[in-house]
CSV table of C-alpha atoms in Angstrom, one decimal:
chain,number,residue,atom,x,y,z
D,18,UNK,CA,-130.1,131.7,167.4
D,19,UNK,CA,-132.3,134.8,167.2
D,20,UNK,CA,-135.2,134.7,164.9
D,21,UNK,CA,-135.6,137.6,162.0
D,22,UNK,CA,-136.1,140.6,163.6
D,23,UNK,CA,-135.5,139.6,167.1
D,24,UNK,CA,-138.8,137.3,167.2
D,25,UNK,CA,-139.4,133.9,167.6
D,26,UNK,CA,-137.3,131.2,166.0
D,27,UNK,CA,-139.3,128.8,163.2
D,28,UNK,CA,-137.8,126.2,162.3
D,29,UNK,CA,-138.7,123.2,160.0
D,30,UNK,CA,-137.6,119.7,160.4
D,31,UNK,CA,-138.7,118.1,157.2
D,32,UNK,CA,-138.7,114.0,157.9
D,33,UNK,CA,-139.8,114.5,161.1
D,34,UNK,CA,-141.2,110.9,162.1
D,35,UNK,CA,-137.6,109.4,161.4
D,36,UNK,CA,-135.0,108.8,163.4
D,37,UNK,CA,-133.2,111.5,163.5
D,38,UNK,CA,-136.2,113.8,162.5
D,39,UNK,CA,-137.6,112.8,165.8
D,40,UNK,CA,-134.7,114.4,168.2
D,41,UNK,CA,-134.7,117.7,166.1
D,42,UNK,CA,-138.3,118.3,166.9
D,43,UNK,CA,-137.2,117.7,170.4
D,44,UNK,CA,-134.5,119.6,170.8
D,45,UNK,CA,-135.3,122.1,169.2
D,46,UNK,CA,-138.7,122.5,170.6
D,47,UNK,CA,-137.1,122.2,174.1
D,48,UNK,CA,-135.3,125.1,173.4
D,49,UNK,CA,-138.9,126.7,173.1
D,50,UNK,CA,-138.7,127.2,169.4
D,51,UNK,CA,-141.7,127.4,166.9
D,52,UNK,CA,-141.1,124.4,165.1
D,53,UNK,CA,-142.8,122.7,162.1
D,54,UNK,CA,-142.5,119.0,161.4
D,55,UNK,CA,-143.2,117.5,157.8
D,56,UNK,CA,-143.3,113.7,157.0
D,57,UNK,CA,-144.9,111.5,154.4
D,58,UNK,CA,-145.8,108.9,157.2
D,59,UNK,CA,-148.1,111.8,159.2
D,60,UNK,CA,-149.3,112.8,155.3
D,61,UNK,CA,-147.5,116.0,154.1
D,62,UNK,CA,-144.3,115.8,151.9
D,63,UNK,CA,-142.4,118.2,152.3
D,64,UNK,CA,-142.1,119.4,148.7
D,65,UNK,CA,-145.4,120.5,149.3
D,66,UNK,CA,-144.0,122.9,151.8
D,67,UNK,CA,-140.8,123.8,149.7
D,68,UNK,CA,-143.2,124.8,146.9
D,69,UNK,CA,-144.7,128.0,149.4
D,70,UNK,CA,-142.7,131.0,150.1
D,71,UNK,CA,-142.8,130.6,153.8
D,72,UNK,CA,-139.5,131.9,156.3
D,73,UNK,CA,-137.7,129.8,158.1
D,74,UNK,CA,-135.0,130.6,160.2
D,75,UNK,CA,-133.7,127.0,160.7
D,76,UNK,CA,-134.5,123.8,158.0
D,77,UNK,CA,-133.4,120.8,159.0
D,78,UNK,CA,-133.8,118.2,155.8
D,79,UNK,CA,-133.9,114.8,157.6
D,80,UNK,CA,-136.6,113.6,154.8
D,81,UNK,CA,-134.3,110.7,152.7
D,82,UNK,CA,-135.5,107.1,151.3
D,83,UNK,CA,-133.3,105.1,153.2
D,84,UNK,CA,-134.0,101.7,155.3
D,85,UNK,CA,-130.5,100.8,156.6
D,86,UNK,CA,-127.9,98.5,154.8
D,87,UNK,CA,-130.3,95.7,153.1
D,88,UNK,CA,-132.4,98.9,151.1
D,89,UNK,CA,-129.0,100.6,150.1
D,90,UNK,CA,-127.8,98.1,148.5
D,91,UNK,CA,-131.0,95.9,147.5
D,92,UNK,CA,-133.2,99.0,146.7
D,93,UNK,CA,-131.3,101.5,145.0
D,94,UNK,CA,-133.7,103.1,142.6
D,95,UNK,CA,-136.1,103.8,145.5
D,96,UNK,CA,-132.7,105.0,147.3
D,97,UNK,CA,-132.1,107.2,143.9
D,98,UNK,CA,-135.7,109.2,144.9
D,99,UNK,CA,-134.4,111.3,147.8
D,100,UNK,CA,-132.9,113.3,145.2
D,101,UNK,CA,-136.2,115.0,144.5
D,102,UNK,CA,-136.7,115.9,148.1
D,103,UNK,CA,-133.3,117.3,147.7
D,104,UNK,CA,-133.9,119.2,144.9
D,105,UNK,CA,-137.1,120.7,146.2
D,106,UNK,CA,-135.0,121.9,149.3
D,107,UNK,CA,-132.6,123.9,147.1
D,108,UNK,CA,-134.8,125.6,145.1
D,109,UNK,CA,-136.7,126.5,147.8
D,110,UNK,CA,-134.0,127.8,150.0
D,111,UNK,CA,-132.5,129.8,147.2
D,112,UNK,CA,-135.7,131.4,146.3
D,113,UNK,CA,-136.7,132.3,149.7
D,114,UNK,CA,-133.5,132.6,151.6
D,115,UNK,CA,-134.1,131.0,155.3
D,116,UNK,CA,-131.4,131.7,157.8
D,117,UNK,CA,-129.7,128.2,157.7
D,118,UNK,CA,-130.1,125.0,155.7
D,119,UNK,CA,-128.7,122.0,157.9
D,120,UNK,CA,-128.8,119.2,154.9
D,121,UNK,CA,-127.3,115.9,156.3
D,122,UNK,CA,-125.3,114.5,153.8
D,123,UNK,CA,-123.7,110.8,154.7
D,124,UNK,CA,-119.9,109.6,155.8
D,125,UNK,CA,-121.9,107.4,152.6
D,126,UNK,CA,-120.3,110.0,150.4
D,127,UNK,CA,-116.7,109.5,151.1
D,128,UNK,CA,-114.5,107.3,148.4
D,129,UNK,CA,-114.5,103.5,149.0
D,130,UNK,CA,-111.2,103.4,148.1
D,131,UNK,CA,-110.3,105.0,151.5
D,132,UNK,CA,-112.5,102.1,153.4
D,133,UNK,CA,-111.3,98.9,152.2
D,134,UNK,CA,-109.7,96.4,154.5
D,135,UNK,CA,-106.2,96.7,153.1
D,136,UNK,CA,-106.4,100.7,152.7
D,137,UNK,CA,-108.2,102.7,155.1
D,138,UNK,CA,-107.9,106.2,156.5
D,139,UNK,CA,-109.7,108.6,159.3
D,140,UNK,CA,-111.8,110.4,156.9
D,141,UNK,CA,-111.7,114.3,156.4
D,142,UNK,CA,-113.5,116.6,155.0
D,143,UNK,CA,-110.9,117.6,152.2
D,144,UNK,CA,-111.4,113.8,151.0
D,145,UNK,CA,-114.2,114.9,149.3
D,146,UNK,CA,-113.4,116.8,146.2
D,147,UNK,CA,-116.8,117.9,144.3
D,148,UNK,CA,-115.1,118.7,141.3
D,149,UNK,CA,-113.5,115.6,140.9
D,150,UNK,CA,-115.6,113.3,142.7
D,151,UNK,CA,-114.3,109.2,143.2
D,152,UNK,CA,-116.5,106.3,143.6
D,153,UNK,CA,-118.5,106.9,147.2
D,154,UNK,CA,-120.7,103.9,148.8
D,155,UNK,CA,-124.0,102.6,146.7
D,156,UNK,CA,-126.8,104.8,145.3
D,157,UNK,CA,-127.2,106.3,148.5
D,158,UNK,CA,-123.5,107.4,148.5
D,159,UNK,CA,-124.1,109.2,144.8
D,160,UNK,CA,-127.6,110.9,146.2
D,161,UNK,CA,-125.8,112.7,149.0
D,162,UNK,CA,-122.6,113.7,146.3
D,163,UNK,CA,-126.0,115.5,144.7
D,164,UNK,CA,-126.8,117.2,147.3
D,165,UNK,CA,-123.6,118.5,148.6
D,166,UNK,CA,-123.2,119.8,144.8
D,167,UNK,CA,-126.4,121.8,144.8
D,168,UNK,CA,-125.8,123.1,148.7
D,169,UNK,CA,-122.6,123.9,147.4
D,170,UNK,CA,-124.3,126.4,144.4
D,171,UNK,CA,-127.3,127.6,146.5
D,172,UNK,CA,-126.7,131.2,148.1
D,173,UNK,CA,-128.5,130.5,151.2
D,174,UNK,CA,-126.4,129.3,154.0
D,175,UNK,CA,-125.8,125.8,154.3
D,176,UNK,CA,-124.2,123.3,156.3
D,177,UNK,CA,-123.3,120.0,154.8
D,178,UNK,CA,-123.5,117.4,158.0
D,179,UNK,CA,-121.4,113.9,157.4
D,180,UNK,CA,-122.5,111.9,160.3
D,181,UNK,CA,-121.0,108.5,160.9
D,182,UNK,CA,-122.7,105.6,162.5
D,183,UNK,CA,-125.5,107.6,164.3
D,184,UNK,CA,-127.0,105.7,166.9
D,185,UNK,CA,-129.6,105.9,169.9
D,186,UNK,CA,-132.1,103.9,171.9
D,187,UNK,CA,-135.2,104.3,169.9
D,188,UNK,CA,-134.0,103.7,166.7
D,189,UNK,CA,-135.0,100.8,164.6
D,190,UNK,CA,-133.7,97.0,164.0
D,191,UNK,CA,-133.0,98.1,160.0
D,192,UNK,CA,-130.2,99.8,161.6
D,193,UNK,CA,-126.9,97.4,163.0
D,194,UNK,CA,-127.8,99.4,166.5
D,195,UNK,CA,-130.9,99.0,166.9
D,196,UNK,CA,-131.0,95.5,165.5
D,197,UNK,CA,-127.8,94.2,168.3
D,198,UNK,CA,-130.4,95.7,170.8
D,199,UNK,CA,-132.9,93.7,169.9
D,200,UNK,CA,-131.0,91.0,170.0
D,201,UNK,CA,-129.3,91.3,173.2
D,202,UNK,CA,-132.9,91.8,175.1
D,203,UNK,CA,-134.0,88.5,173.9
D,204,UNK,CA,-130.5,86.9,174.9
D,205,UNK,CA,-130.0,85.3,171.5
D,206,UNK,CA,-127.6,82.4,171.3
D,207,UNK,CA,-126.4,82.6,168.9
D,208,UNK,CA,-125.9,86.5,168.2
D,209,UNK,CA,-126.0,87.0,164.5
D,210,UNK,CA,-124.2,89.6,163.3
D,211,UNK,CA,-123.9,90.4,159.1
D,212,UNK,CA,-120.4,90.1,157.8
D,213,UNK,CA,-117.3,88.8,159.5
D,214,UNK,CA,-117.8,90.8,162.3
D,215,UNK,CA,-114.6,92.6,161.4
D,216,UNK,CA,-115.8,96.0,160.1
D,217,UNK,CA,-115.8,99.0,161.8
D,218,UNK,CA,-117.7,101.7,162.2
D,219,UNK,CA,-117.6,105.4,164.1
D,220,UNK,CA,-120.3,105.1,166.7
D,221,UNK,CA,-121.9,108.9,167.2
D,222,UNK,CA,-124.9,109.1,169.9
D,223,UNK,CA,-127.8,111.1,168.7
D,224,UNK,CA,-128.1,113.2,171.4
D,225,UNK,CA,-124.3,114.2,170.6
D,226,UNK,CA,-125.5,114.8,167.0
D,227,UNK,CA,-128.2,117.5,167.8
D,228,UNK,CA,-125.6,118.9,170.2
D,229,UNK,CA,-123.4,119.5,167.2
D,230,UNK,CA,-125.9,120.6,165.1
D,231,UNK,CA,-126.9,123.6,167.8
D,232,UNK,CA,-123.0,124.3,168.0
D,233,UNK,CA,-123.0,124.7,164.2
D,234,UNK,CA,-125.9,126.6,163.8
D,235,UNK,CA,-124.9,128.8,166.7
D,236,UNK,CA,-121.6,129.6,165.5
D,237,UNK,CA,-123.1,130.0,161.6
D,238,UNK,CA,-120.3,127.6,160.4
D,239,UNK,CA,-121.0,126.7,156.6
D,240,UNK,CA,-119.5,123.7,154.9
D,241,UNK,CA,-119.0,120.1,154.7
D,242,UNK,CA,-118.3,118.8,158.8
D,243,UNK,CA,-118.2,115.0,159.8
D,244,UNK,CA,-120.1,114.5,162.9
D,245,UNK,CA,-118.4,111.4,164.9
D,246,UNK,CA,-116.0,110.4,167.5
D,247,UNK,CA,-112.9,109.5,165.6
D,248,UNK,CA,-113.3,105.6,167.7
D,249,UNK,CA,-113.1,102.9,166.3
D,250,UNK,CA,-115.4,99.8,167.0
D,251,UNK,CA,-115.6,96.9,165.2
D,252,UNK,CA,-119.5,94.9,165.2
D,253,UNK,CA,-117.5,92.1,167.1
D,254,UNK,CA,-116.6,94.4,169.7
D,255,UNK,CA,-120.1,95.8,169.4
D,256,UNK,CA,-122.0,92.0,170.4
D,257,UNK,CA,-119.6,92.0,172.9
D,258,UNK,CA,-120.7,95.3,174.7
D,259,UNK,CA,-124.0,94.3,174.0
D,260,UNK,CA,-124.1,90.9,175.5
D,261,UNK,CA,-121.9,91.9,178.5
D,262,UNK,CA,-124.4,94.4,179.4
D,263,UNK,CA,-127.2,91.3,178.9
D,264,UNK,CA,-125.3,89.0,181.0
D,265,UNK,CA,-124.4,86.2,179.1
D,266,UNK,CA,-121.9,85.1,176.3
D,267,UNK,CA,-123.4,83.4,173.7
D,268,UNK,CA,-121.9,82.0,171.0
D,269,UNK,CA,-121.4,84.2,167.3
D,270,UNK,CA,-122.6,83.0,164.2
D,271,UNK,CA,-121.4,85.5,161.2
D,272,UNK,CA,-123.3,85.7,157.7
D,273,UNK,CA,-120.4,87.0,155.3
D,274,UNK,CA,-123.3,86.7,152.4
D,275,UNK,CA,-125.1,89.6,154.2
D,276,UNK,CA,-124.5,93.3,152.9
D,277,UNK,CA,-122.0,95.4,155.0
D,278,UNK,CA,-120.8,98.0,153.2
D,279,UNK,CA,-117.3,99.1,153.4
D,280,UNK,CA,-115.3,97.8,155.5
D,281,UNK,CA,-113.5,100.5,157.5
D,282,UNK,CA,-115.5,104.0,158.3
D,283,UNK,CA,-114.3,106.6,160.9
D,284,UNK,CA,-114.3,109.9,160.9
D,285,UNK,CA,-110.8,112.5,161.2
D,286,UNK,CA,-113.0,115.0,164.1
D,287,UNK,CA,-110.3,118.1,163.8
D,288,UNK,CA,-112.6,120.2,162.6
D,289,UNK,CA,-116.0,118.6,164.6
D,290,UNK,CA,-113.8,119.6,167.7
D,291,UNK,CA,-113.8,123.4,167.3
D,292,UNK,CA,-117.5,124.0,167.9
D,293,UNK,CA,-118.6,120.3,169.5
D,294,UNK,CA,-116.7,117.4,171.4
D,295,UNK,CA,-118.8,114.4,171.5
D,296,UNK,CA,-119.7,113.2,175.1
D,297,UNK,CA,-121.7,109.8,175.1
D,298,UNK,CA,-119.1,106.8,174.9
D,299,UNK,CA,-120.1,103.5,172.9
D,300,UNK,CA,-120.1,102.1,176.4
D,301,UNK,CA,-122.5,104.7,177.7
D,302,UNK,CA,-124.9,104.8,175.0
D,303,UNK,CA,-125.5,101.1,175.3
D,304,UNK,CA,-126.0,101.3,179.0
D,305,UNK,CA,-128.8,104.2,178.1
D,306,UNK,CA,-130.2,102.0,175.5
D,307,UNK,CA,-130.4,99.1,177.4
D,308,UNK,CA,-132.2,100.5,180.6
């Protein structure tokens, strides 16, 4: 992970106050890197930077318009906006070339038809096909199709991330997470939980997320590549981890009229599993995030 010409390594992590934004600047400055961090919410977009000529060895284009489930699908033209951070990225890298692009698309971008209750499938990366694209999830889902199409006509090198259910301890009570967290710390009874509590998701710790992302970038892989366990958990199975970690057994009160997405989302890791096997466990990752 050498910089040009042997020097240091810049790198730019462009949503850098977010979520995942956050853990790239710490990794990566861990690792002793020069590292630059854009976000609106410290007062620099980062088109601003994509407009200059400046090298990067490493962009990592975390800056998106997205607030969990109740903005994708209540918000979707403010959703529809990432695309002009993604377009800014594009031209930028294929007018100055840094060493590798890592643009997270979503697991957002895979067909519905492949995540419904009665048919649903480990996803792969094949199921995408950007020619003939099918219906993906939301706005959101159609904003990270974009993006895969222009990474996949830009000559710099690029790696198309599809993370599943990313999760950690900081992250915010917009995200299901985050907001079971919160909820388990103040021992709610009942535990409310959006949908029937039947839908399942692929739960991927953050810290195994920049781990993959440093395996990828090491290795100079290109492409799409889900990042995620291949487990399945469903959000009923989720309270319960939760609230056996709290202590106590409340009762469950489901709200089907919430938004939940698809119902079925886990990721096929074949290919995830030559450069990175995810360590952190559902189990462990609550016991971290509950410390």
């Amino acid at each position: 992970m050498g910089g040009r010409e042997g020097g240091t390594v810049k790198v730019l992590v462009t949503g850098s106050d977010g979520f995942l934004g956050r853990h790239a600047m710490r990794t990566f400055l861990q690792l002793g890197h020069d590292v630059q961090g854009v976000d609106i919410q410290s007062g620099t977009d980062c088109r601003d930077v994509f407009a200059s000529d400046t090298y990067f060895d490493i962009v990592l284009h975390f800056a998106a318009i997205v607030g969990g489930r109740a903005t994708i699908d209540g918000n979707p033209l403010a959703v529809a906006q990432t695309i002009a951070l993604d377009v800014a990225l594009f031209n930028y890298a294929e007018r100055v070339r840094p060493g590798h692009v890592i643009y997270p698309s979503s697991s957002a971008a895979y067909p519905v038809s492949l995540q419904t209750r009665e048919h649903h499938t480990h996803l792969q990366e094949d199921h995408i096909n950007l020619q003939k694209p099918e219906l993906p999830d939301a706005m959101y889902g159609w904003v990270k199709l974009t993006g895969e199409q222009m990474a996949s006509r830009c000559s710099a090198p690029v790696t198309c991330l599809r993370p599943m259910s990313g999760y950690g301890s900081d992250q915010d009570t917009t995200y299901p997470f985050g907001a079971f967290r919160a909820r388990a710390l103040s021992r709610e009874d009942p535990f409310v939980i959006w949908g029937d509590g039947t839908q399942v998701r692929d739960w991927i710790h953050v810290d195994d997320i920049m781990e993959a992302i440093l395996s990828l970038i090491t290795s100079g892989f290109t492409g799409p590549i889900n990042i995620g366990t291949g487990m399945a958990t469903d959000f009923l199975k989720l309270s319960e981890l939760f609230t056996s970690r709290s202590g106590y057994s409340p009762s469950i009160q489901t709200l089907p009229d919430k938004p939940t997405g698809v119902h079925y989302r886990v990721a096929n890791v074949d290919k995830l599993h030559d450069f990175y096997i995810p360590r952190i466990s559902i189990e462990e990752g609550i016991e971290r995030a509950m410390r």
